[in-house]
Amino acid sequence: AVDARPDTVAGLRFPTGFRWGTATAAYQIEGAATEGGRTESIWDTFSRIPGKVRNGDTGDIAADHLHRMPQDVALMKDLGVTDYRFSVSWPRVQPTGRGPAVEHGLDFYRRLVDELLAAGIRPVATLYHWDLPQELEDAGGWPERDTAQRFADYAGLVARALGDRVATWTTLNEPWCAAFLGYGNGVHAPGRTSDVAALRAAHHLNLAHGSATDVLRSLLPASAEVSLTLNLHALRPLADTPADHDAVRRIDAVANRLFLDPVFHGRLPQDLVQDTAAVTDWSFVRDGDLEVVSAPLDSLGINYYSPSVVSAGASESPSPWAGAEKHVAFTPADGPRTAMDWPVDADGLYELLTRLRDDLPGLPLMVTENGAAYDDYADPSGQVHDPERVAYLDAHLSAVHRAIGDGVDVRGYFLWSLLDNFEWAYGYGKRFGIVHVDFASQRRTPKDSARWYADVIARGGIDRP
Ligand code: GBH
């Protein structure tokens, strides 16, 4: 375990070598949706269905990062970040999800990585942040087993192109969202609503992760770091009663252990298998799959925004809970909220990190996303004041620091997000960036929070006056 440097009266100091990063995702920032042979992903299709994305927004232009990448890397250099977590657009690299790579598509990521390295920033590549090639969805998408093999092949194409210069790899971002928001409640692409499709998707995403991990290991230098990012849910019972604890257990099974158990222990959560017996017999999990899924990893990435309070009851259907919503109610937490209406509650991050310390001893952790949306605007002098975001970030970094002090091996923190961007079903209406983007002019303006973060990085922690 890494020891936090002792706190001084000056504030909270993080360990030497702590990775200070920002994070983005391809569909949310790149734009250039039809350039260089890129074809449609499920998000290009989904965002065109009326009513699916607020205001009819799409990622066609987004933050135009594909054309402004050197400027965006320069912004990060100014902030002093040590790491940058980006995702590779599958349909830009392999438009149909099959066959050879499009070199022009790979070239963008080669240039990005070169630019980062020249700026002294470590690239952290995520292979899948939800932009499945539409042709693979047309063939059945994640509920079909073949999609896992397609992903492993694609992982090989990217590893061959970037493996000499990218040291940290993440296979998937938040497979829970891809499976249960994409195929369960249909709030995300491709917008299907079927519990069995969502459970099949979850297993095939796990299988894709394991198969891709094998491919990455075979192609990358032994020093390369292979990881997975999960949006683990911090869950609390409304009351300290057996019924409310059972509600926590049900959601924990489908939101957390459906991924943690196969990946780190090579087994399915048996309570979930029982709870979903009416939905599926799980025969899509074949002999040997769990061995593939549980290929050893170098670290685990955790994305955290807010906790959930649950109790015995019932909630909305279609749901992202594979039937568990018939037994579980969600209670909005008290206290301040972000523009997403998500509660600001940093203790949930501490709770998750200490749980993982206990459940997965010895596994290095990284907070691969954390941040908040607020209704930011540039004042007449062109400044963007976002004190609420600074308060959110301060509280959550403090929670990370407390966890490190309590023996959790947290190696880094990636702020979501560098830029205001396409916030999925919310379109451009929700701003998570520490750099403001005027989507008409594409002008970038660092918000107060960007200066605050640069200061934290420069000092190696948070000062308390
Ligand atoms: C991340 O997902 C994404 O990786 C990123 O692309 C995105 O821009 C960012 O967060 C901000 O949204 O469905 O009942 O659990 C966030 C995952 C999943 C967190 C849905 C909030 C809502 C409550 N989110 N969850 S519930």
Short mmCIF file of N, CA, C and O in Angstrom, two decimals, residues 240-318:
data_model
loop_
_atom_site.label_atom_id
_atom_site.label_comp_id
_atom_site.label_asym_id
_atom_site.label_seq_id
_atom_site.Cartn_x
_atom_site.Cartn_y
_atom_site.Cartn_z
N ASP A 240 -32.00 0.64 8.74
CA ASP A 240 -31.15 -0.49 9.12
C ASP A 240 -32.04 -1.69 9.44
O ASP A 240 -32.08 -2.18 10.57
N THR A 241 -32.79 -2.15 8.41
CA THR A 241 -33.70 -3.28 8.61
C THR A 241 -33.29 -4.40 7.65
O THR A 241 -32.69 -4.14 6.61
N PRO A 242 -33.65 -5.64 7.97
CA PRO A 242 -33.31 -6.75 7.07
C PRO A 242 -33.89 -6.53 5.67
O PRO A 242 -33.23 -6.83 4.67
N ALA A 243 -35.11 -5.98 5.58
CA ALA A 243 -35.73 -5.80 4.26
C ALA A 243 -34.95 -4.78 3.42
O ALA A 243 -34.74 -4.98 2.22
N ASP A 244 -34.49 -3.70 4.06
CA ASP A 244 -33.74 -2.69 3.30
C ASP A 244 -32.32 -3.19 2.97
O ASP A 244 -31.78 -2.88 1.90
N HIS A 245 -31.74 -3.97 3.85
CA HIS A 245 -30.44 -4.58 3.53
C HIS A 245 -30.59 -5.56 2.36
O HIS A 245 -29.69 -5.69 1.53
N ASP A 246 -31.74 -6.23 2.30
CA ASP A 246 -31.95 -7.14 1.17
C ASP A 246 -32.11 -6.36 -0.14
O ASP A 246 -31.68 -6.84 -1.20
N ALA A 247 -32.70 -5.17 -0.06
CA ALA A 247 -32.79 -4.31 -1.25
C ALA A 247 -31.39 -3.93 -1.72
O ALA A 247 -31.09 -3.97 -2.93
N VAL A 248 -30.52 -3.60 -0.78
CA VAL A 248 -29.12 -3.29 -1.13
C VAL A 248 -28.47 -4.51 -1.80
O VAL A 248 -27.81 -4.39 -2.83
N ARG A 249 -28.69 -5.67 -1.22
CA ARG A 249 -28.10 -6.89 -1.79
C ARG A 249 -28.53 -7.10 -3.24
O ARG A 249 -27.70 -7.42 -4.11
N ARG A 250 -29.82 -6.91 -3.52
CA ARG A 250 -30.31 -7.14 -4.89
C ARG A 250 -29.67 -6.18 -5.89
O ARG A 250 -29.30 -6.58 -7.00
N ILE A 251 -29.58 -4.91 -5.52
CA ILE A 251 -29.00 -3.94 -6.46
C ILE A 251 -27.48 -4.14 -6.55
O ILE A 251 -26.88 -4.06 -7.63
N ASP A 252 -26.86 -4.44 -5.42
CA ASP A 252 -25.42 -4.70 -5.42
C ASP A 252 -25.09 -5.86 -6.37
O ASP A 252 -24.09 -5.84 -7.08
N ALA A 253 -25.97 -6.88 -6.40
CA ALA A 253 -25.73 -8.05 -7.25
C ALA A 253 -25.69 -7.66 -8.72
O ALA A 253 -24.79 -8.05 -9.46
N VAL A 254 -26.67 -6.87 -9.17
CA VAL A 254 -26.79 -6.58 -10.60
C VAL A 254 -25.91 -5.39 -11.02
O VAL A 254 -25.47 -5.32 -12.17
N ALA A 255 -25.63 -4.49 -10.08
CA ALA A 255 -24.86 -3.30 -10.44
C ALA A 255 -23.37 -3.48 -10.22
O ALA A 255 -22.56 -2.94 -10.97
N ASN A 256 -23.00 -4.22 -9.19
CA ASN A 256 -21.58 -4.35 -8.81
C ASN A 256 -21.03 -5.76 -8.98
O ASN A 256 -20.08 -6.00 -9.70
N ARG A 257 -21.66 -6.73 -8.29
CA ARG A 257 -21.06 -8.07 -8.27
C ARG A 257 -21.20 -8.82 -9.58
O ARG A 257 -20.43 -9.74 -9.85
N LEU A 258 -22.14 -8.43 -10.44
CA LEU A 258 -22.24 -9.06 -11.77
C LEU A 258 -20.95 -8.83 -12.57
O LEU A 258 -20.63 -9.59 -13.48
N PHE A 259 -20.22 -7.78 -12.22
CA PHE A 259 -18.94 -7.49 -12.90
C PHE A 259 -17.75 -7.90 -12.02
O PHE A 259 -16.82 -8.54 -12.49
N LEU A 260 -17.79 -7.53 -10.74
CA LEU A 260 -16.65 -7.82 -9.86
C LEU A 260 -16.43 -9.32 -9.70
O LEU A 260 -15.28 -9.79 -9.72
N ASP A 261 -17.49 -10.09 -9.51
CA ASP A 261 -17.31 -11.52 -9.23
C ASP A 261 -16.72 -12.28 -10.43
O ASP A 261 -15.75 -13.03 -10.27
N PRO A 262 -17.28 -12.13 -11.64
CA PRO A 262 -16.66 -12.81 -12.78
C PRO A 262 -15.22 -12.34 -13.04
O PRO A 262 -14.33 -13.15 -13.27
N VAL A 263 -15.00 -11.02 -12.99
CA VAL A 263 -13.69 -10.48 -13.38
C VAL A 263 -12.62 -10.83 -12.35
O VAL A 263 -11.50 -11.18 -12.72
N PHE A 264 -12.95 -10.74 -11.07
CA PHE A 264 -11.90 -10.93 -10.06
C PHE A 264 -11.95 -12.28 -9.36
O PHE A 264 -10.97 -12.67 -8.71
N HIS A 265 -13.07 -13.00 -9.49
CA HIS A 265 -13.15 -14.30 -8.81
C HIS A 265 -13.56 -15.43 -9.74
O HIS A 265 -13.70 -16.57 -9.29
N GLY A 266 -13.83 -15.13 -11.02
CA GLY A 266 -14.18 -16.18 -11.96
C GLY A 266 -15.48 -16.89 -11.63
O GLY A 266 -15.66 -18.08 -11.93
N ARG A 267 -16.43 -16.18 -11.02
CA ARG A 267 -17.72 -16.80 -10.68
C ARG A 267 -18.85 -15.80 -10.88
O ARG A 267 -18.63 -14.59 -10.88
N LEU A 268 -20.06 -16.34 -11.04
CA LEU A 268 -21.25 -15.47 -11.11
C LEU A 268 -21.79 -15.28 -9.70
O LEU A 268 -21.67 -16.18 -8.86
N PRO A 269 -22.41 -14.14 -9.43
CA PRO A 269 -23.08 -13.98 -8.12
C PRO A 269 -24.30 -14.90 -8.06
O PRO A 269 -25.26 -14.71 -8.81
N GLN A 270 -24.25 -15.90 -7.21
CA GLN A 270 -25.31 -16.94 -7.21
C GLN A 270 -26.66 -16.37 -6.80
O GLN A 270 -27.70 -16.85 -7.26
N ASP A 271 -26.66 -15.34 -5.94
CA ASP A 271 -27.97 -14.77 -5.55
C ASP A 271 -28.63 -14.11 -6.75
O ASP A 271 -29.85 -14.20 -6.93
N LEU A 272 -27.84 -13.50 -7.63
CA LEU A 272 -28.42 -12.88 -8.83
C LEU A 272 -28.96 -13.96 -9.77
O LEU A 272 -30.04 -13.80 -10.35
N VAL A 273 -28.20 -15.04 -9.91
CA VAL A 273 -28.66 -16.14 -10.77
C VAL A 273 -30.03 -16.63 -10.27
O VAL A 273 -30.96 -16.84 -11.07
N GLN A 274 -30.17 -16.75 -8.96
CA GLN A 274 -31.47 -17.17 -8.39
C GLN A 274 -32.54 -16.11 -8.58
O GLN A 274 -33.66 -16.42 -9.00
N ASP A 275 -32.19 -14.85 -8.28
CA ASP A 275 -33.19 -13.77 -8.39
C ASP A 275 -33.71 -13.61 -9.81
O ASP A 275 -34.81 -13.10 -10.01
N THR A 276 -32.90 -13.97 -10.81
CA THR A 276 -33.29 -13.76 -12.21
C THR A 276 -33.73 -15.05 -12.89
O THR A 276 -33.82 -15.12 -14.12
N ALA A 277 -34.03 -16.08 -12.10
CA ALA A 277 -34.38 -17.39 -12.68
C ALA A 277 -35.58 -17.29 -13.62
O ALA A 277 -35.67 -18.02 -14.61
N ALA A 278 -36.50 -16.37 -13.34
CA ALA A 278 -37.67 -16.23 -14.21
C ALA A 278 -37.32 -15.53 -15.52
O ALA A 278 -38.06 -15.60 -16.50
N VAL A 279 -36.17 -14.83 -15.54
CA VAL A 279 -35.77 -14.08 -16.73
C VAL A 279 -34.92 -14.94 -17.65
O VAL A 279 -35.08 -14.92 -18.87
N THR A 280 -33.99 -15.68 -17.06
CA THR A 280 -33.05 -16.47 -17.86
C THR A 280 -32.48 -17.63 -17.06
O THR A 280 -32.40 -17.55 -15.83
N ASP A 281 -32.08 -18.68 -17.76
CA ASP A 281 -31.37 -19.79 -17.09
C ASP A 281 -29.85 -19.60 -17.20
O ASP A 281 -29.10 -20.49 -16.81
N TRP A 282 -29.40 -18.48 -17.74
CA TRP A 282 -27.98 -18.14 -17.84
C TRP A 282 -27.19 -19.13 -18.72
O TRP A 282 -25.97 -19.22 -18.60
N SER A 283 -27.88 -19.84 -19.60
CA SER A 283 -27.17 -20.82 -20.44
C SER A 283 -26.26 -20.13 -21.46
O SER A 283 -25.44 -20.79 -22.10
N PHE A 284 -26.38 -18.80 -21.57
CA PHE A 284 -25.44 -18.09 -22.45
C PHE A 284 -24.04 -18.02 -21.84
O PHE A 284 -23.09 -17.63 -22.51
N VAL A 285 -23.90 -18.37 -20.57
CA VAL A 285 -22.56 -18.46 -19.96
C VAL A 285 -22.06 -19.87 -20.20
O VAL A 285 -22.59 -20.84 -19.66
N ARG A 286 -21.05 -20.00 -21.07
CA ARG A 286 -20.58 -21.34 -21.47
C ARG A 286 -19.39 -21.77 -20.63
O ARG A 286 -18.69 -20.94 -20.03
N ASP A 287 -19.15 -23.07 -20.64
CA ASP A 287 -17.98 -23.62 -19.95
C ASP A 287 -16.73 -22.89 -20.39
O ASP A 287 -16.51 -22.71 -21.59
N GLY A 288 -15.93 -22.50 -19.44
CA GLY A 288 -14.66 -21.84 -19.76
C GLY A 288 -14.75 -20.34 -19.84
O GLY A 288 -13.73 -19.65 -19.75
N ASP A 289 -15.97 -19.80 -20.00
CA ASP A 289 -16.09 -18.33 -20.13
C ASP A 289 -15.51 -17.59 -18.92
O ASP A 289 -14.81 -16.59 -19.07
N LEU A 290 -15.84 -18.08 -17.73
CA LEU A 290 -15.46 -17.32 -16.54
C LEU A 290 -13.95 -17.33 -16.33
O LEU A 290 -13.39 -16.40 -15.74
N GLU A 291 -13.31 -18.35 -16.87
CA GLU A 291 -11.84 -18.36 -16.83
C GLU A 291 -11.28 -17.25 -17.71
O GLU A 291 -10.32 -16.57 -17.35
N VAL A 292 -11.89 -17.08 -18.88
CA VAL A 292 -11.46 -16.00 -19.79
C VAL A 292 -11.72 -14.64 -19.15
O VAL A 292 -10.87 -13.75 -19.15
N VAL A 293 -12.91 -14.50 -18.57
CA VAL A 293 -13.31 -13.21 -18.00
C VAL A 293 -12.36 -12.80 -16.87
O VAL A 293 -12.10 -11.62 -16.67
N SER A 294 -11.85 -13.79 -16.13
CA SER A 294 -11.07 -13.47 -14.93
C SER A 294 -9.57 -13.38 -15.17
O SER A 294 -8.78 -13.56 -14.25
N ALA A 295 -9.17 -13.07 -16.38
CA ALA A 295 -7.74 -12.85 -16.66
C ALA A 295 -7.20 -11.79 -15.69
O ALA A 295 -7.87 -10.76 -15.47
N PRO A 296 -6.04 -12.01 -15.09
CA PRO A 296 -5.54 -11.06 -14.08
C PRO A 296 -5.37 -9.64 -14.64
O PRO A 296 -4.97 -9.46 -15.78
N LEU A 297 -5.68 -8.67 -13.80
CA LEU A 297 -5.57 -7.26 -14.18
C LEU A 297 -4.54 -6.56 -13.30
O LEU A 297 -4.24 -7.01 -12.19
N ASP A 298 -4.05 -5.44 -13.78
CA ASP A 298 -3.06 -4.67 -13.03
C ASP A 298 -3.70 -3.63 -12.12
O ASP A 298 -3.06 -3.15 -11.18
N SER A 299 -4.92 -3.25 -12.44
CA SER A 299 -5.60 -2.25 -11.60
C SER A 299 -7.08 -2.28 -11.95
O SER A 299 -7.49 -2.89 -12.93
N LEU A 300 -7.86 -1.59 -11.13
CA LEU A 300 -9.29 -1.40 -11.41
C LEU A 300 -9.58 0.09 -11.40
O LEU A 300 -9.15 0.82 -10.49
N GLY A 301 -10.31 0.54 -12.41
CA GLY A 301 -10.74 1.94 -12.46
C GLY A 301 -12.16 2.05 -11.93
O GLY A 301 -13.01 1.21 -12.24
N ILE A 302 -12.40 3.08 -11.14
CA ILE A 302 -13.73 3.31 -10.57
C ILE A 302 -14.22 4.69 -10.97
O ILE A 302 -13.52 5.68 -10.78
N ASN A 303 -15.43 4.73 -11.53
CA ASN A 303 -16.07 6.02 -11.81
C ASN A 303 -17.13 6.25 -10.75
O ASN A 303 -17.98 5.39 -10.51
N TYR A 304 -17.06 7.40 -10.12
CA TYR A 304 -18.00 7.69 -9.04
C TYR A 304 -18.55 9.10 -9.16
O TYR A 304 -17.80 10.06 -9.35
N TYR A 305 -19.88 9.21 -9.03
CA TYR A 305 -20.53 10.52 -9.04
C TYR A 305 -21.36 10.76 -7.79
O TYR A 305 -21.32 11.83 -7.20
N SER A 306 -22.18 9.75 -7.40
CA SER A 306 -23.07 9.92 -6.24
C SER A 306 -23.54 8.55 -5.76
O SER A 306 -23.50 7.58 -6.51
N PRO A 307 -24.02 8.49 -4.51
CA PRO A 307 -24.50 7.21 -3.98
C PRO A 307 -26.01 7.04 -4.21
O PRO A 307 -26.69 7.98 -4.63
N SER A 308 -26.51 5.85 -3.93
CA SER A 308 -27.95 5.59 -4.02
C SER A 308 -28.46 5.05 -2.69
O SER A 308 -27.79 4.24 -2.04
N VAL A 309 -29.66 5.50 -2.31
CA VAL A 309 -30.30 5.04 -1.08
C VAL A 309 -31.47 4.15 -1.49
O VAL A 309 -32.35 4.58 -2.25
N VAL A 310 -31.49 2.92 -1.01
CA VAL A 310 -32.52 1.98 -1.45
C VAL A 310 -33.26 1.36 -0.26
O VAL A 310 -32.74 1.30 0.85
N SER A 311 -34.46 0.90 -0.56
CA SER A 311 -35.28 0.27 0.48
C SER A 311 -36.18 -0.77 -0.18
O SER A 311 -36.32 -0.81 -1.41
N ALA A 312 -36.83 -1.59 0.65
CA ALA A 312 -37.80 -2.55 0.13
C ALA A 312 -38.97 -1.77 -0.45
O ALA A 312 -39.40 -0.78 0.12
N GLY A 313 -39.46 -2.20 -1.61
CA GLY A 313 -40.54 -1.47 -2.27
C GLY A 313 -40.54 -1.83 -3.74
O GLY A 313 -40.20 -2.95 -4.09
N ALA A 314 -40.91 -0.87 -4.56
CA ALA A 314 -40.90 -1.12 -6.01
C ALA A 314 -40.56 0.18 -6.72
O ALA A 314 -40.87 1.26 -6.22
N SER A 315 -39.92 0.07 -7.88
CA SER A 315 -39.60 1.26 -8.66
C SER A 315 -39.96 1.03 -10.11
O SER A 315 -40.45 -0.03 -10.49
N GLU A 316 -39.67 2.08 -10.90
CA GLU A 316 -40.12 2.12 -12.29
C GLU A 316 -39.62 0.99 -13.17
O GLU A 316 -38.49 0.52 -13.03
N SER A 317 -40.44 0.64 -14.13
CA SER A 317 -40.04 -0.32 -15.15
C SER A 317 -40.35 0.34 -16.50
O SER A 317 -41.33 1.08 -16.59
N PRO A 318 -39.60 0.17 -17.59
CA PRO A 318 -38.38 -0.63 -17.68
C PRO A 318 -37.26 -0.01 -16.85
O PRO A 318 -37.18 1.19 -16.71
#
